[in-house]
Amino acid sequence: MKTTASYKDAKSRAAALDANLRADDPRLRHAVHLQHHDGTVLFYNSAFLVKWRGWLIVLTEHHGPHVYHPEDLHAFGMYRAVRRIEAVHDE
């Protein structure tokens, strides 16, 4: 995939998208999975993936935007969440 925008431009685009994101946006009903070549796995619940000019932008409900280059990743995907992951609390 050829990069047509700089990382700085991609970060600016991600920030602009994040600034207009609402908590009730239906795209946040997804989950994003990223795996780096070294085996590191990232999972964002309540998030979605946007491809923009050769970059991958992950927009999340609570953790801000993240920018990745697809060549830095072994695999990535976006999945419709069947149900939200809830925290487990000790009582």
Coordinates of N, CA and C in Angstrom, one line a residue:
M1 N 0.8 -1.2 0.0 CA 0.0 0.0 0.0 C 0.9 1.2 0.0
K2 N 0.7 2.1 -1.0 CA 1.6 3.3 -1.1 C 1.0 4.4 -0.2
T3 N 1.9 5.0 0.6 CA 1.5 6.1 1.5 C 1.5 7.4 0.7
T4 N 0.4 8.0 0.7 CA 0.3 9.3 0.0 C 0.2 10.5 0.9
A5 N 0.3 10.3 2.2 CA 0.2 11.3 3.2 C 1.3 11.1 4.2
S6 N 1.8 12.1 4.8 CA 2.8 12.0 5.9 C 2.1 11.5 7.2
Y7 N 2.9 11.0 8.1 CA 2.4 10.6 9.4 C 1.8 11.8 10.1
K8 N 2.4 13.0 10.0 CA 1.9 14.2 10.6 C 0.5 14.5 10.1
D9 N 0.4 14.4 8.8 CA -0.9 14.7 8.1 C -2.0 13.6 8.6
A10 N -1.6 12.4 8.7 CA -2.5 11.3 9.2 C -2.9 11.6 10.7
K11 N -2.0 12.0 11.5 CA -2.3 12.4 12.9 C -3.3 13.6 12.9
S12 N -3.1 14.5 12.1 CA -4.0 15.7 12.0 C -5.3 15.3 11.6
R13 N -5.4 14.4 10.6 CA -6.7 13.9 10.1 C -7.4 13.1 11.2
A14 N -6.6 12.3 11.9 CA -7.2 11.5 13.0 C -7.7 12.4 14.1
A15 N -7.0 13.4 14.5 CA -7.5 14.4 15.5 C -8.8 15.1 15.1
A16 N -8.8 15.4 13.8 CA -10.0 16.1 13.3 C -11.2 15.2 13.3
L17 N -11.0 13.9 12.9 CA -12.1 12.9 13.0 C -12.6 12.7 14.5
D18 N -11.6 12.6 15.3 CA -11.9 12.4 16.8 C -12.6 13.6 17.4
A19 N -12.3 14.8 17.0 CA -12.9 16.0 17.5 C -14.4 16.0 17.2
N20 N -14.8 15.4 16.1 CA -16.2 15.4 15.7 C -17.0 14.1 16.1
L21 N -16.3 13.2 16.8 CA -16.9 11.9 17.2 C -17.8 12.0 18.4
R22 N -19.0 11.5 18.3 CA -19.9 11.5 19.4 C -20.0 10.1 20.0
A23 N -20.2 10.0 21.3 CA -20.3 8.7 22.0 C -21.4 7.8 21.5
D24 N -22.4 8.4 20.9 CA -23.5 7.5 20.4 C -23.3 7.2 18.9
D25 N -22.1 7.4 18.3 CA -21.9 7.1 16.9 C -22.0 5.6 16.8
P26 N -22.9 5.1 15.8 CA -23.1 3.6 15.7 C -21.8 2.9 15.2
R27 N -20.8 3.6 14.6 CA -19.6 2.9 14.2 C -18.8 2.4 15.5
L28 N -19.1 3.0 16.6 CA -18.4 2.5 17.9 C -18.9 1.2 18.4
R29 N -19.9 0.6 17.7 CA -20.3 -0.7 18.0 C -19.4 -1.8 17.5
H30 N -18.2 -1.4 17.0 CA -17.3 -2.4 16.5 C -16.1 -2.6 17.4
A31 N -15.3 -3.5 17.1 CA -14.0 -3.8 17.8 C -12.9 -3.8 16.7
V32 N -11.7 -3.4 17.1 CA -10.6 -3.4 16.1 C -9.5 -4.2 16.8
H33 N -8.9 -5.1 15.9 CA -7.8 -6.0 16.3 C -6.6 -5.7 15.4
L34 N -5.5 -5.4 16.1 CA -4.2 -5.2 15.3 C -3.2 -6.1 15.9
Q35 N -2.4 -6.7 15.0 CA -1.3 -7.5 15.4 C 0.0 -7.1 14.7
H36 N 1.0 -6.8 15.5 CA 2.3 -6.3 14.9 C 3.1 -7.6 14.6
H37 N 4.1 -7.4 13.8 CA 5.0 -8.5 13.3 C 5.6 -9.2 14.4
D38 N 5.9 -8.5 15.6 CA 6.6 -9.2 16.7 C 5.6 -10.0 17.6
G39 N 4.3 -10.0 17.2 CA 3.3 -10.8 17.9 C 2.5 -9.9 18.9
T40 N 2.8 -8.7 19.1 CA 2.1 -7.8 19.9 C 0.7 -7.7 19.4
V41 N -0.3 -7.8 20.2 CA -1.7 -7.7 19.8 C -2.4 -6.6 20.5
L42 N -3.1 -5.8 19.8 CA -3.9 -4.7 20.4 C -5.4 -4.9 20.0
F43 N -6.2 -4.7 21.0 CA -7.7 -4.9 20.8 C -8.4 -3.6 21.4
Y44 N -9.1 -3.0 20.5 CA -9.8 -1.8 20.9 C -11.3 -2.1 20.8
N45 N -12.0 -2.1 22.0 CA -13.4 -2.3 22.0 C -14.1 -0.9 21.9
S46 N -15.3 -0.9 21.3 CA -16.0 0.4 21.1 C -15.1 1.3 20.2
A47 N -14.7 0.8 19.0 CA -13.8 1.5 18.1 C -14.1 1.1 16.7
F48 N -13.6 1.9 15.8 CA -13.7 1.5 14.4 C -12.4 2.0 13.6
L49 N -12.3 1.4 12.4 CA -11.1 1.6 11.6 C -11.4 2.4 10.4
V50 N -10.6 3.4 10.1 CA -10.7 4.2 8.9 C -9.4 4.1 8.1
K51 N -9.5 3.8 6.8 CA -8.3 3.9 6.0 C -8.3 5.2 5.3
W52 N -7.1 5.9 5.5 CA -7.0 7.2 4.9 C -5.6 7.4 4.3
R53 N -5.6 7.6 3.0 CA -4.4 7.9 2.3 C -3.2 7.1 2.7
G54 N -3.4 5.8 2.7 CA -2.3 4.9 3.0 C -2.1 4.6 4.5
W55 N -2.9 5.2 5.4 CA -2.8 5.0 6.8 C -4.0 4.3 7.4
L56 N -3.9 3.7 8.5 CA -5.0 3.2 9.3 C -5.2 4.0 10.5
I57 N -6.4 4.5 10.6 CA -6.8 5.4 11.8 C -7.8 4.6 12.6
V58 N -7.5 4.4 13.9 CA -8.4 3.7 14.8 C -9.0 4.8 15.7
L59 N -10.3 4.9 15.6 CA -11.0 5.9 16.5 C -11.7 5.1 17.6
T60 N -11.5 5.5 18.8 CA -12.1 4.8 20.0 C -13.0 5.7 20.8
E61 N -13.8 5.1 21.6 CA -14.8 5.8 22.4 C -14.1 6.6 23.5
H62 N -13.1 6.0 24.1 CA -12.5 6.6 25.3 C -11.0 6.8 25.2
H63 N -10.3 6.3 24.2 CA -8.9 6.4 24.2 C -8.3 7.2 23.1
G64 N -9.0 8.0 22.5 CA -8.5 8.9 21.5 C -8.2 8.2 20.2
P65 N -7.6 8.9 19.2 CA -7.3 8.3 17.9 C -5.9 7.7 17.9
H66 N -5.7 6.7 17.1 CA -4.4 6.0 16.9 C -4.2 5.9 15.5
V67 N -2.9 6.1 15.0 CA -2.5 6.0 13.6 C -1.5 4.9 13.4
Y68 N -1.7 4.0 12.4 CA -0.8 2.9 12.1 C -0.5 2.9 10.6
H69 N 0.6 2.4 10.3 CA 0.9 2.1 8.9 C 0.7 0.6 8.7
P70 N -0.1 0.2 7.6 CA -0.4 -1.2 7.5 C 0.8 -2.1 7.3
E71 N 1.9 -1.5 6.7 CA 3.1 -2.3 6.6 C 3.8 -2.7 7.9
D72 N 3.5 -1.9 9.0 CA 4.0 -2.2 10.3 C 3.2 -3.3 11.0
L73 N 2.1 -3.8 10.4 CA 1.2 -4.7 11.0 C 1.2 -6.1 10.3
H74 N 1.2 -7.1 11.1 CA 1.0 -8.5 10.5 C -0.4 -8.7 10.0
A75 N -1.4 -8.2 10.8 CA -2.8 -8.4 10.5 C -3.6 -7.3 11.2
F76 N -4.7 -7.0 10.7 CA -5.6 -6.0 11.3 C -7.1 -6.3 10.8
G77 N -8.0 -6.0 11.6 CA -9.4 -6.2 11.2 C -10.3 -5.4 12.1
M78 N -11.6 -5.2 11.6 CA -12.6 -4.6 12.4 C -13.8 -5.5 12.4
Y79 N -14.4 -5.7 13.5 CA -15.5 -6.7 13.7 C -16.7 -6.0 14.4
R80 N -17.8 -6.4 14.0 CA -19.0 -5.9 14.6 C -19.1 -6.6 16.0
A81 N -19.2 -5.9 17.0 CA -19.2 -6.5 18.4 C -20.6 -7.2 18.6
V82 N -20.5 -8.4 19.0 CA -21.7 -9.1 19.3 C -22.3 -8.6 20.6
R83 N -21.5 -8.4 21.6 CA -21.9 -7.7 22.8 C -20.7 -7.0 23.4
R84 N -21.0 -6.0 24.1 CA -19.9 -5.2 24.7 C -19.1 -6.0 25.8
I85 N -17.9 -5.8 25.8 CA -17.0 -6.4 26.9 C -17.2 -5.5 28.1
E86 N -17.6 -6.1 29.2 CA -17.9 -5.4 30.4 C -16.8 -5.8 31.4
A87 N -16.4 -4.9 32.2 CA -15.4 -5.1 33.3 C -16.0 -6.0 34.4
V88 N -15.1 -6.9 34.9 CA -15.6 -7.7 36.0 C -15.1 -7.1 37.3
H89 N -16.0 -7.0 38.2 CA -15.7 -6.3 39.5 C -15.9 -7.3 40.7
D90 N -14.9 -7.3 41.6 CA -15.0 -8.1 42.8 C -16.0 -7.5 43.7
E91 N -16.7 -8.3 44.4 CA -17.7 -7.8 45.3 C -17.4 -8.2 46.7

